[in-house]
XYZ file of C-alpha atoms in Angstrom:
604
model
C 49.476 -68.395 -11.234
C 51.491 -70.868 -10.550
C 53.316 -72.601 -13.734
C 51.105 -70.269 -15.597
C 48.004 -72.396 -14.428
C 44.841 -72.318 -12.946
C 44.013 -71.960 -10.221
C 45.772 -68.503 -9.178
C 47.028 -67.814 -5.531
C 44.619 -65.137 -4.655
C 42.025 -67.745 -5.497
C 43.508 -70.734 -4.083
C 43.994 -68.773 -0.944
C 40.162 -68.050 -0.433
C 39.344 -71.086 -2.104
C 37.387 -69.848 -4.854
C 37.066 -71.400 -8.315
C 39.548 -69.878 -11.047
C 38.227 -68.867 -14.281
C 41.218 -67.439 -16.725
C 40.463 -64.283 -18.387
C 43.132 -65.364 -21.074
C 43.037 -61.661 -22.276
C 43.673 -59.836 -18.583
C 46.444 -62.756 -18.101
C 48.057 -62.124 -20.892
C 48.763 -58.724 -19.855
C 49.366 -59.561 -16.270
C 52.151 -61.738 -17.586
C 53.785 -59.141 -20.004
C 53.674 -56.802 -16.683
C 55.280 -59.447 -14.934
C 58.172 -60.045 -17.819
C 58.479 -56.152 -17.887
C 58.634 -55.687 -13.840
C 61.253 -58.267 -13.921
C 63.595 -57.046 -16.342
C 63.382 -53.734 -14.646
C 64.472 -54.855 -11.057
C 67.009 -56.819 -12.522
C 68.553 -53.564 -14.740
C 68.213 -51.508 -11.185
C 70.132 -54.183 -9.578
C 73.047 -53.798 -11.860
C 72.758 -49.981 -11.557
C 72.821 -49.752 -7.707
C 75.663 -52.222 -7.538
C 78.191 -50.076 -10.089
C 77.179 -46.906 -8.236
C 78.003 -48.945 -4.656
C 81.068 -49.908 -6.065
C 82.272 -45.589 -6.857
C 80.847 -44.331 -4.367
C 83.881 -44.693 -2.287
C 85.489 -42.056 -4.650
C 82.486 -40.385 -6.721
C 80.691 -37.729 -4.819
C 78.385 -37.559 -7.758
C 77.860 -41.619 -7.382
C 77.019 -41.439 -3.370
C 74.625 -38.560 -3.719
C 72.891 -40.632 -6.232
C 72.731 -43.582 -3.919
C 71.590 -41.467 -0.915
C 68.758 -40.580 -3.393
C 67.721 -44.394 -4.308
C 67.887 -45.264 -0.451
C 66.174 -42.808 0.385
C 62.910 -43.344 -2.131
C 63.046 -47.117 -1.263
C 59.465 -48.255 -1.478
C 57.075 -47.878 1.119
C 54.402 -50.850 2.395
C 51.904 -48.694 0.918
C 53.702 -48.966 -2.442
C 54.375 -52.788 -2.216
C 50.771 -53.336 -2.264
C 49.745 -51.525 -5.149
C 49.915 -53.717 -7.543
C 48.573 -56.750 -5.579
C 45.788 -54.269 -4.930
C 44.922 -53.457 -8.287
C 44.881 -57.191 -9.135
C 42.580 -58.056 -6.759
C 40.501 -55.427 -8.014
C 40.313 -56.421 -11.334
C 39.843 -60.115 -10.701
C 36.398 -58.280 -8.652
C 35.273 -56.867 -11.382
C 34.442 -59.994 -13.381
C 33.199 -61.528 -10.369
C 30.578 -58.499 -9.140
C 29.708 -56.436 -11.857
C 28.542 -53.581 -9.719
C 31.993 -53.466 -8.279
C 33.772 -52.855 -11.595
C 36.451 -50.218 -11.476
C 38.838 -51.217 -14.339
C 37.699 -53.272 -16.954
C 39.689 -55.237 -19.424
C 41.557 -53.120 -21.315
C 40.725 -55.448 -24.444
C 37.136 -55.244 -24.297
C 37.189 -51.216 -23.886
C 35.634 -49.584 -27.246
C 37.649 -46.764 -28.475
C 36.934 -43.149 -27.105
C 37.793 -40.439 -29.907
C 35.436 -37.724 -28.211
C 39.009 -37.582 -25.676
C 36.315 -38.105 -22.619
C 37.492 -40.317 -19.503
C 34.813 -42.644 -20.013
C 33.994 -45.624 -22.837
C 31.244 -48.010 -23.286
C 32.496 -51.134 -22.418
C 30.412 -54.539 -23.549
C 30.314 -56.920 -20.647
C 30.828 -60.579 -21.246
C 31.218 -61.739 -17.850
C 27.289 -60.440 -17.216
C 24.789 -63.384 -17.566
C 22.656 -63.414 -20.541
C 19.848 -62.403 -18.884
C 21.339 -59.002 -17.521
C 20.517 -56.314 -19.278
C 21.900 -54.119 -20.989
C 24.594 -55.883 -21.474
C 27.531 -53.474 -21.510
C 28.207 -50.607 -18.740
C 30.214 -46.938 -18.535
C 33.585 -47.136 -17.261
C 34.883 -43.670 -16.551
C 38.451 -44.240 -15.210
C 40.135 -44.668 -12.012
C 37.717 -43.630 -9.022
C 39.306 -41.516 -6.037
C 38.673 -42.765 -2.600
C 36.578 -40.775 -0.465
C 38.948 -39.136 1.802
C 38.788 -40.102 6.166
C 38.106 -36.656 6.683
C 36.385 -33.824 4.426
C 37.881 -30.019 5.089
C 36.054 -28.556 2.537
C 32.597 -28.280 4.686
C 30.739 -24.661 5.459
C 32.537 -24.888 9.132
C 36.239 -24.827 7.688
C 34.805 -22.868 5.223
C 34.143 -20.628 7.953
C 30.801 -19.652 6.746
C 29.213 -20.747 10.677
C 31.415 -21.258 13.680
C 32.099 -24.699 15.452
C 30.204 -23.838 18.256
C 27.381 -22.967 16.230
C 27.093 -25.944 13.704
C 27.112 -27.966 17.495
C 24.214 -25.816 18.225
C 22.548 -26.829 15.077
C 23.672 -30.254 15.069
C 21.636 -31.010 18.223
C 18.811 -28.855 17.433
C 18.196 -31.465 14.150
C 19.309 -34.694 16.279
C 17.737 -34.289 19.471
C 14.108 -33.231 17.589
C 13.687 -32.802 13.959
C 15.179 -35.978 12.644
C 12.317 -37.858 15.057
C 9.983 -36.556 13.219
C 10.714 -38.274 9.513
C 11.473 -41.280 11.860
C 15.054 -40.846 12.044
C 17.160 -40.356 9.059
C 20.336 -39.677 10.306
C 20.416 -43.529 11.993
C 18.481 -46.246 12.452
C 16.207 -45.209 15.757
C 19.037 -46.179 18.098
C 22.549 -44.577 17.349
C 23.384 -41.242 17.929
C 25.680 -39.707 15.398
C 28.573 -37.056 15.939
C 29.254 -33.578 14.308
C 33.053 -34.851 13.687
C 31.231 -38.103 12.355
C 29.086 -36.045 9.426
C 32.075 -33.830 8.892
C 34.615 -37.297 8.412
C 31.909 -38.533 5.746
C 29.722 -35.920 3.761
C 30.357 -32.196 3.756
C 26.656 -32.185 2.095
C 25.333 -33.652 5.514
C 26.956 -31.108 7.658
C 25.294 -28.386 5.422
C 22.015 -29.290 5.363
C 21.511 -30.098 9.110
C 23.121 -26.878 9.663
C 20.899 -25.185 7.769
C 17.428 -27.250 8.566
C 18.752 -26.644 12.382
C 19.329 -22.698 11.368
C 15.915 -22.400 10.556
C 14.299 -23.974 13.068
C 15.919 -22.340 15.685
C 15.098 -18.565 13.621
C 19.228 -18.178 13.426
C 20.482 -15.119 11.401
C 22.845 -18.344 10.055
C 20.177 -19.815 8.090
C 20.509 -17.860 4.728
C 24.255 -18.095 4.577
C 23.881 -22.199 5.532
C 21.527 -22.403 3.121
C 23.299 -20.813 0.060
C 26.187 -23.143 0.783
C 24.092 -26.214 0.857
C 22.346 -25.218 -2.690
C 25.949 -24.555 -3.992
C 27.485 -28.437 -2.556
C 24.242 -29.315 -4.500
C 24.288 -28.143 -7.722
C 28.201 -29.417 -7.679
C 27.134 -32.743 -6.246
C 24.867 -33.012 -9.265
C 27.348 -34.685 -11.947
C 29.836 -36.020 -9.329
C 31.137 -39.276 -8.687
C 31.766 -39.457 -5.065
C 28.827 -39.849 -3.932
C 27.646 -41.949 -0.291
C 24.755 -42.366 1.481
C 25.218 -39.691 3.290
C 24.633 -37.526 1.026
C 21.587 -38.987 -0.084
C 20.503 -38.226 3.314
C 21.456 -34.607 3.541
C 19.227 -33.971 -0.106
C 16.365 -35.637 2.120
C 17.266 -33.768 4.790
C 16.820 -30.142 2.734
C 13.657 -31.884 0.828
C 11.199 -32.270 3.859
C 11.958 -29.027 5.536
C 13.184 -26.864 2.573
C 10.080 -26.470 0.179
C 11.579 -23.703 -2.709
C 13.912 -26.763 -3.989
C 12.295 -29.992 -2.663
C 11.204 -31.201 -5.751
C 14.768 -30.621 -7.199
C 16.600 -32.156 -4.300
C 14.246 -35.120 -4.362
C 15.035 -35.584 -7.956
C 18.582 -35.752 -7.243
C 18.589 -38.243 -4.032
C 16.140 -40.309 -6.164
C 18.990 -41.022 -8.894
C 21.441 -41.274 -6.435
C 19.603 -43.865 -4.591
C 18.882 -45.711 -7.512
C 23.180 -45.497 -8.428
C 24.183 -46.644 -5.350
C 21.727 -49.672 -5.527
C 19.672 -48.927 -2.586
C 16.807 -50.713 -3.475
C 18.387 -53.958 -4.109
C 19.711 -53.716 -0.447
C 15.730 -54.984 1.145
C 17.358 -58.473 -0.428
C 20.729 -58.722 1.616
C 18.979 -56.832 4.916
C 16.481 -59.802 5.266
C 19.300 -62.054 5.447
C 20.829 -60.522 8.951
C 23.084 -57.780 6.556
C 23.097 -55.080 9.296
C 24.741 -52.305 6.777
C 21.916 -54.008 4.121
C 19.262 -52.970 6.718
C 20.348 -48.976 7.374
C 20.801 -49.168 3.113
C 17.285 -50.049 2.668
C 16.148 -48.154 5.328
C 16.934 -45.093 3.779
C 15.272 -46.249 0.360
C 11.817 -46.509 2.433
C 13.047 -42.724 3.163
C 13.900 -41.356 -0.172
C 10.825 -43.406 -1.419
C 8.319 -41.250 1.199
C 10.178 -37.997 0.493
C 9.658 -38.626 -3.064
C 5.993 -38.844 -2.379
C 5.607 -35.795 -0.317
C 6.493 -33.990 -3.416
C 4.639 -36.233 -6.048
C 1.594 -37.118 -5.894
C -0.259 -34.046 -3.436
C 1.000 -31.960 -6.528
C 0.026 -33.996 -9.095
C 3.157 -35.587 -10.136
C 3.462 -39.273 -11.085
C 6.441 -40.570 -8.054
C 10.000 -41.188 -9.453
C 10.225 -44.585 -7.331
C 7.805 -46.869 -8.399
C 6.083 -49.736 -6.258
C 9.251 -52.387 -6.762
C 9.397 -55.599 -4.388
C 11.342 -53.859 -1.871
C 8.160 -51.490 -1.237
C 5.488 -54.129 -2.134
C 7.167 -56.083 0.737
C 7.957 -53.590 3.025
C 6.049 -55.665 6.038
C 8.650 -58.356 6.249
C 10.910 -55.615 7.252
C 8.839 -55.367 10.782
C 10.046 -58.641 11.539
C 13.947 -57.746 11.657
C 16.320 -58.168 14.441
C 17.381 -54.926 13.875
C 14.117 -53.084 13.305
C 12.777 -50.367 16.171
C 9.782 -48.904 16.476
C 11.182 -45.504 14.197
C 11.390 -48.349 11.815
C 7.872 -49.217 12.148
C 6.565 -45.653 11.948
C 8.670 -45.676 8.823
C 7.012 -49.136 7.767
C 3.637 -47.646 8.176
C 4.185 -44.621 6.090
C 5.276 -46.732 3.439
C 2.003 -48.943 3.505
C -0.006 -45.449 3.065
C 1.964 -43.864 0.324
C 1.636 -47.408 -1.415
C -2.445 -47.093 -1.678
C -1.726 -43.633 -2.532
C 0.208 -44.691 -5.705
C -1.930 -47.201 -7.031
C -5.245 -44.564 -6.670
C -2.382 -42.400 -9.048
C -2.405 -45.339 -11.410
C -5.822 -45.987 -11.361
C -7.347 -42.734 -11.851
C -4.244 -40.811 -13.400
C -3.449 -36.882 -12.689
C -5.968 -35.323 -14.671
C -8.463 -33.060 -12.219
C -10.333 -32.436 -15.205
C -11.486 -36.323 -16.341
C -14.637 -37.018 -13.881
C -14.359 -40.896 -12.088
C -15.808 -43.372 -14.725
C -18.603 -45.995 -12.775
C -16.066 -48.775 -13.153
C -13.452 -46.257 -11.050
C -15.577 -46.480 -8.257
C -14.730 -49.947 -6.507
C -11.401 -49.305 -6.551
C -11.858 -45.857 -4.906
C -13.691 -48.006 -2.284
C -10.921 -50.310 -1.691
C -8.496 -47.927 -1.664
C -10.972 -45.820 1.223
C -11.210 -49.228 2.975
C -7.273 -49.944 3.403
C -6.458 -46.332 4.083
C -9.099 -47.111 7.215
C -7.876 -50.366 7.984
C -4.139 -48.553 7.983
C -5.680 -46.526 10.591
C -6.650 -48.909 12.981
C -3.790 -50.702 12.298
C -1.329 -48.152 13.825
C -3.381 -45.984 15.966
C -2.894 -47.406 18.898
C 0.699 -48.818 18.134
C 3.078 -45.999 19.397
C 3.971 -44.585 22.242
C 4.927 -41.752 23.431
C 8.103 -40.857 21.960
C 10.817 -38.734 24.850
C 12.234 -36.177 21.942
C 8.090 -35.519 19.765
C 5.863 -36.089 22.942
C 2.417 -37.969 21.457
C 3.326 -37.074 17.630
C 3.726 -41.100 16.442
C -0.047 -41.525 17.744
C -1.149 -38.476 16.935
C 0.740 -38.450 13.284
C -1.272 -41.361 12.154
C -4.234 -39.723 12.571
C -3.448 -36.374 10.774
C -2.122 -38.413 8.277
C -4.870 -40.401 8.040
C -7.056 -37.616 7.327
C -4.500 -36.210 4.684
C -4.707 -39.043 2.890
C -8.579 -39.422 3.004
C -8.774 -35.713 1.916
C -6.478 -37.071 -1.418
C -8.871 -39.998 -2.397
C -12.003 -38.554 -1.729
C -11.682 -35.146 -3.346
C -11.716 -37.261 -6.596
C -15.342 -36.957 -6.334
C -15.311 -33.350 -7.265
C -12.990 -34.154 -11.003
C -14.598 -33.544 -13.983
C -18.147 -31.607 -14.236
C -18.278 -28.850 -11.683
C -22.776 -29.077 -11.116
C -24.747 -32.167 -9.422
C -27.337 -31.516 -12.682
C -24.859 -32.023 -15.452
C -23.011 -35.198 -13.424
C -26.470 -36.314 -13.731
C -27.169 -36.812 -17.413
C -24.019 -39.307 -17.796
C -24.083 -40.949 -13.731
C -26.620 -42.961 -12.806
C -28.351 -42.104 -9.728
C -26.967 -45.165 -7.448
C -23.357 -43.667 -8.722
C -24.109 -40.080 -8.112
C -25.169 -41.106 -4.282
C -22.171 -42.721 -3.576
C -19.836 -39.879 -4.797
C -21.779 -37.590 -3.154
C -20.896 -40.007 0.276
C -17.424 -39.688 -1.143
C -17.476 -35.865 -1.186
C -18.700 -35.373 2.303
C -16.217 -37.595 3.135
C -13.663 -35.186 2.136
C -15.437 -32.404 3.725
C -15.319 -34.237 6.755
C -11.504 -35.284 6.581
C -10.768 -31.932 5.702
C -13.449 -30.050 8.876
C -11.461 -33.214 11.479
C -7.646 -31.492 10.382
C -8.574 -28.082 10.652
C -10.550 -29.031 14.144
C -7.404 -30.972 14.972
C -4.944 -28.634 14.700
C -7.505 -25.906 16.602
C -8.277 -28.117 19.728
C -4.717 -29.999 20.882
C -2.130 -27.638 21.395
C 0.543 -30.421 21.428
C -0.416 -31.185 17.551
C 0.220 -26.977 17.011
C 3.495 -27.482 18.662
C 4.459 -30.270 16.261
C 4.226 -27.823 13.082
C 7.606 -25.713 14.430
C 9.377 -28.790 13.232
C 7.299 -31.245 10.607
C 8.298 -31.647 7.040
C 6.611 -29.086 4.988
C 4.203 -31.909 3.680
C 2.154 -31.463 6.818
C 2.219 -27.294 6.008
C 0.945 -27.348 2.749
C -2.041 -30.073 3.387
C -3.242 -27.938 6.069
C -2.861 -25.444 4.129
C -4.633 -27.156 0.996
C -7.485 -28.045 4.108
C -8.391 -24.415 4.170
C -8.637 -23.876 0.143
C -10.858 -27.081 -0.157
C -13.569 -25.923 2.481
C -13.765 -22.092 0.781
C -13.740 -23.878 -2.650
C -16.948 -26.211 -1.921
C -18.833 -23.912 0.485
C -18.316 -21.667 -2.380
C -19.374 -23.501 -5.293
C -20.499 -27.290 -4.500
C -22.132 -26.747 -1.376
C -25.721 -28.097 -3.142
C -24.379 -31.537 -3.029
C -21.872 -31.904 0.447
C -22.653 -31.198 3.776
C -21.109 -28.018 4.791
C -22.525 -24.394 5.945
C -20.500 -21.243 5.466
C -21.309 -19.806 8.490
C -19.524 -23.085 10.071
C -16.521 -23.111 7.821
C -15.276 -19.276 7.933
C -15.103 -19.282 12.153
C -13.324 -22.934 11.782
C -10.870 -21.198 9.437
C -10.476 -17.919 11.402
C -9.350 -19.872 14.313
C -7.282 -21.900 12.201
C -5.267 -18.985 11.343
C -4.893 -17.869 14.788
C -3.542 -20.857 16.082
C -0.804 -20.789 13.389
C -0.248 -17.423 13.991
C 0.842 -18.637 17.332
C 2.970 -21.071 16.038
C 4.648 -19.039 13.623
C 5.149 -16.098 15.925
C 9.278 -17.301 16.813
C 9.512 -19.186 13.275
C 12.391 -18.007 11.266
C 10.564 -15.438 8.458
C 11.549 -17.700 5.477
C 9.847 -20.990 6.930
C 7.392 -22.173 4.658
C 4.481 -22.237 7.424
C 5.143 -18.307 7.897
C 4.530 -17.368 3.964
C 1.311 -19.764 4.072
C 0.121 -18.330 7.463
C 0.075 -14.807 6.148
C -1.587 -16.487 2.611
C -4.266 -18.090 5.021
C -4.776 -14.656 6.691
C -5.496 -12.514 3.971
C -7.995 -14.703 3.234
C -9.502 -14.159 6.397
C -9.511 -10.510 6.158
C -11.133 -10.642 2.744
C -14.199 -13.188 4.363
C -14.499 -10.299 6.361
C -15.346 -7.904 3.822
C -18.357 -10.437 2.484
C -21.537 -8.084 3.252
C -23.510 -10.157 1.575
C -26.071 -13.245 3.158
C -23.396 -16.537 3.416
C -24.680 -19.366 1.684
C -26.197 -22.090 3.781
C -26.186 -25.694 3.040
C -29.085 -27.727 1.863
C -29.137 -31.368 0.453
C -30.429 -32.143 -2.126
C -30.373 -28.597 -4.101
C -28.238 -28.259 -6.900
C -25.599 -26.000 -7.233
C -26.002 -25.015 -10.603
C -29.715 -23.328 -8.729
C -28.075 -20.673 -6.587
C -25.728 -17.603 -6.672
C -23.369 -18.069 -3.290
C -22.083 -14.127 -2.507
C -18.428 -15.916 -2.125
C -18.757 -16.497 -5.985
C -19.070 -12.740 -6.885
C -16.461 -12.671 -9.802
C -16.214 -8.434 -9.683
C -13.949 -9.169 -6.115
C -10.779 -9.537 -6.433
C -7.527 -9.451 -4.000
C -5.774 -5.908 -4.125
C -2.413 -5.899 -5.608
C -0.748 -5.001 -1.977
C -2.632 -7.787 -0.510
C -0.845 -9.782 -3.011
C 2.237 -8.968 -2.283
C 1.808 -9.478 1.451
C 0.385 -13.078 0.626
C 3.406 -14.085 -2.094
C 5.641 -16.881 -1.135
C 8.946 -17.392 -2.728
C 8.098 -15.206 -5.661
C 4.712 -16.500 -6.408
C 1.477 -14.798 -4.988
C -0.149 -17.118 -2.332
C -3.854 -17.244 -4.059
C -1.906 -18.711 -7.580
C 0.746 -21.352 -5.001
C -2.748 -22.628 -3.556
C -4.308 -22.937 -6.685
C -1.920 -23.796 -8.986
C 0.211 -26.187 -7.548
C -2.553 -29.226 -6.433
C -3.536 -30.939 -9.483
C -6.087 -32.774 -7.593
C -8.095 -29.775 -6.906
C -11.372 -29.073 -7.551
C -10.440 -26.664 -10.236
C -7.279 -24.763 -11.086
C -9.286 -21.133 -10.616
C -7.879 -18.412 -9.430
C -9.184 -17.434 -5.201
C -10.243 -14.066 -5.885
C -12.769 -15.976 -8.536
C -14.790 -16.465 -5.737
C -13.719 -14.188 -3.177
């Protein structure tokens, strides 16, 4: 500053008001006192040792020395650097690197961080102090510590890989490596987040049944777990965890955990505010929220877990986001996702995770509402999309599946609670038990239109060598529902046997199919093989099939499929177990929303 006063020339220049922190001035000042004093004691040094050098070798080497360490432009701007900084940090607290040195709390633990109480936050921000943990290291222009120079997979191959994700998987989750439009480089993931070029390697290693895949994906779980408690952390590598959550299902849950926080860090949801002003960068920022926000319920809420991101404005408002300059129609796949996981999240609130508490009367207008927008999302978006060049008729044909997903979800919360139509009776009146008896065919039929889906269009069987697991383990879940209720509910929904165990057989085949090329550890493969020793043990049923009759309760017949002295045998078992677990206890065990948590071979 100028005569010591306000306002100072870093200020004055951008014409900002000056507000002296008398505190950080006061030590800018002493620097200042200090600096000078030492430039002037230099100055006297150099000009004695100019003076010898003429006839003091030891003098002239010295000099050499000091001429040749003059300072560089790099060091000349340090210190205006680290000013500007710190006059920043009062002015946007989310940009604070170095706080005032006066306000710092003392540390005794001898860890680089201390709680430091913010007065320049308005009252209103809470909590009113922050953690500063020291001087922050740039990211570097260019990361050599990836799996390629590494050498763990070739150049060539990570290419291979690379395009593989690009040019097909990354349409599918609606594009998270851009925005719909920009193509991204191999030497651009590399300059930014080693993370990202190990988890499209190893997404693209699986899909394309590489011999890669298990050393790809051992060094992505590694980058991981010592990304977990670092500080350098960018978007990107919030992508890459979303990236190994949809298509890696063994640690989904833990990556999503991770990109959740991370998100939340880096301030991503706040972005939606600054992107509907024109902020381009805002835009891509909040963008990949919407994505961490659907990959989050992927992972949540079909396995009975209350989401981690919650329904803040950003989300609530996710429609304004349609009408963006920048928004494409990847974006507006993306944008209608959103709007279903949303009624998704308030049925969670409503009617909590419990399978076991049967729907109270007053539950059942919202279940109606939420039936009603889930088909009004529907025909919405049907007929929206077009065909895309890199997933064929997926974004029309995705709506629909999902659709019926998400139908399956709400309606199966008929079936909580009381397992007979007699003893739902005694506490339901009958206008209550009609209507969730409309609400469990419903989720017969949702569940008979995916199954009959996925048997008649080839194109939609295609799709599976290349969607999230989500889509895996709902068609998967499809197949458990049907056996469950033709099993033990069939006296009060629609459904015969003899119709369900053909449906399911051909099911199985056309997965089969699919799964034929698929690299062994792909999530679909485990669940095939799950779905067809199920098969094979229908088979074995000798006995009469149960056939379905309205009206009688089930509580009045003995179906053959409920024959409790069947069981699986223990080498069926292991053929069936996926990642450690056998496949009868991942179907069962892992939806909370199911009918009940039994075990399969308690009715097979």
């Amino acid at each position: 500053m100028k005569d010591a006063q306000p306002p100072c020339t870093r200020c004055k220049k951008r014409g900002l008001p000056c507000t002296v922190n008398r505190s950080l001035q006061m030590l800018l000042e002493n620097d200042n006192v200090w600096k000078g004093k030492m430039e002037r004691r230099i100055d006297r040094i150099e000009a004695v040792l100019r003076t010898s050098a003429a006839g003091d070798a030891n003098a002239a080497e010295i000099l050499q020395l000091l001429d040749a360490d003059a300072d560089s432009p790099d060091d000349t701007t340090m210190a205006v650097d680290a000013a500007d900084d710190t006059a920043l940090a009062s002015e946007d607290p989310e940009r604070r690197t170095a706080p005032p040195e006066a306000l710092k709390e003392a540390n005794p633990t001898g860890n680089n961080w201390s709680i430091v109480m913010d007065l320049e936050s308005s009252p209103g921000s809470l909590p009113g102090f922050y953690i500063s943990q020291g001087e922050s290291q740039p990211r570097p222009a260019h990361r050599s510590d990836d799996i390629i120079s590494r050498g763990i997979i070739t150049p060539d191959a990570a290419q291979r890989y690379f395009d593989a994700y690009q040019t097909r998987l990354d349409h599918f989750p609606y594009r998270i490596l851009g925005d719909g439009g920009a193509q991204r480089t191999l030497a651009d993931a590399r300059a930014s987040s080693p993370l990202l070029v190990a988890a499209v390697s190893t997404v693209g290693a699986l899909h394309l049944a590489s011999a890669d895949y298990q050393a790809c994906c051992a060094a992505f779980l590694s980058q991981c777990a010592s990304q977990t408690f670092s500080r350098d952390v960018c978007v990107d590598d919030i992508r890459a965890l979303c990236i190994g959550a949809f298509w890696l299902g063994e640690v989904a849950w833990t990556l999503v955990g991770t990109a959740v926080r991370m998100a939340t860090e880096l301030h991503l949801h706040k972005s939606f505010f600054k992107a509907l002003r024109g902020d381009k960068q805002a835009y891509l920022h909040a963008r990949l929220y919407y994505l961490v926000y659907i990959c989050d319920h992927h992972f949540s809420i079909p396995f009975g877990r209350p989401p981690l991101t919650r329904q803040c404005e950003a989300v609530r408002s996710v429609r304004r986001f349609l009408d963006l300059p920048h928004t494409t129609e990847d974006t507006a796949r993306l944008v209608s996702h959103v709007l279903r996981w949303t009624v998704l999240s308030d049925a969670v609130d409503s009617f909590g995770v419990d399978v076991n508490q049967p729907l109270a009367n007053a539950d059942l207008p919202a279940l109606r509402r939420y039936n009603i927008a889930m088909d009004t999302l529907r025909a919405e978006w049907m007929e929206r999309f077009a065909p895309n060049p890199h997933i064929g008729n997926y974004p029309r044909k995705g709506v629909a599946l999902q659709y019926h997903f998400s139908k399956l979800y709400l309606c199966s919360h008929a079936f909580r609670g009381s397992a007979t139509r007699a003893a739902r009776m005694q506490t339901q009146s009958p206008d209550v038990m009609l209507e969730l008896d409309d609400i469990a065919n419903g989720a017969v039929r949702s569940a008979m239109a995916i199954l009959r889906s996925v048997n008649a269009d080839e194109e939609l069987q295609s799709f599976f060598d290349g969607l999230p697991i989500y889509f895996g383990t709902m068609l998967a879940f499809s197949v458990v529902f049907l056996l469950k209720v033709s099993a033990k509910y069939f006296g009060f929904v629609q459904v015969d046997a003899r119709e369900i165990r053909p449906l399911i057989a051909e099911t199985v085949a056309a997965l089969e199919k699919v799964t034929a090329k698929m690299h062994r550890r792909h999530l679909l493969v485990s669940m095939t093989k799950g779905m067809r020793g199920l098969v094979q043990k229908m088979k074995l049923q000798d006995a009469p099939e149960p056939v379905a009759v309205s009206g009688v309760d089930a509580a009045d017949a003995q179906p053959a499929l409920q024959d409790p002295t069947l069981s699986l045998p223990a080498e069926e078992n292991d053929v069936m177990s996926m990642f450690g677990e056998p496949a009868s206890n991942f179907f069962m065990g892992t939806y909370d929303f199911l009918i009940d948590q039994a075990d399969l071979s308690e009715f097979l």
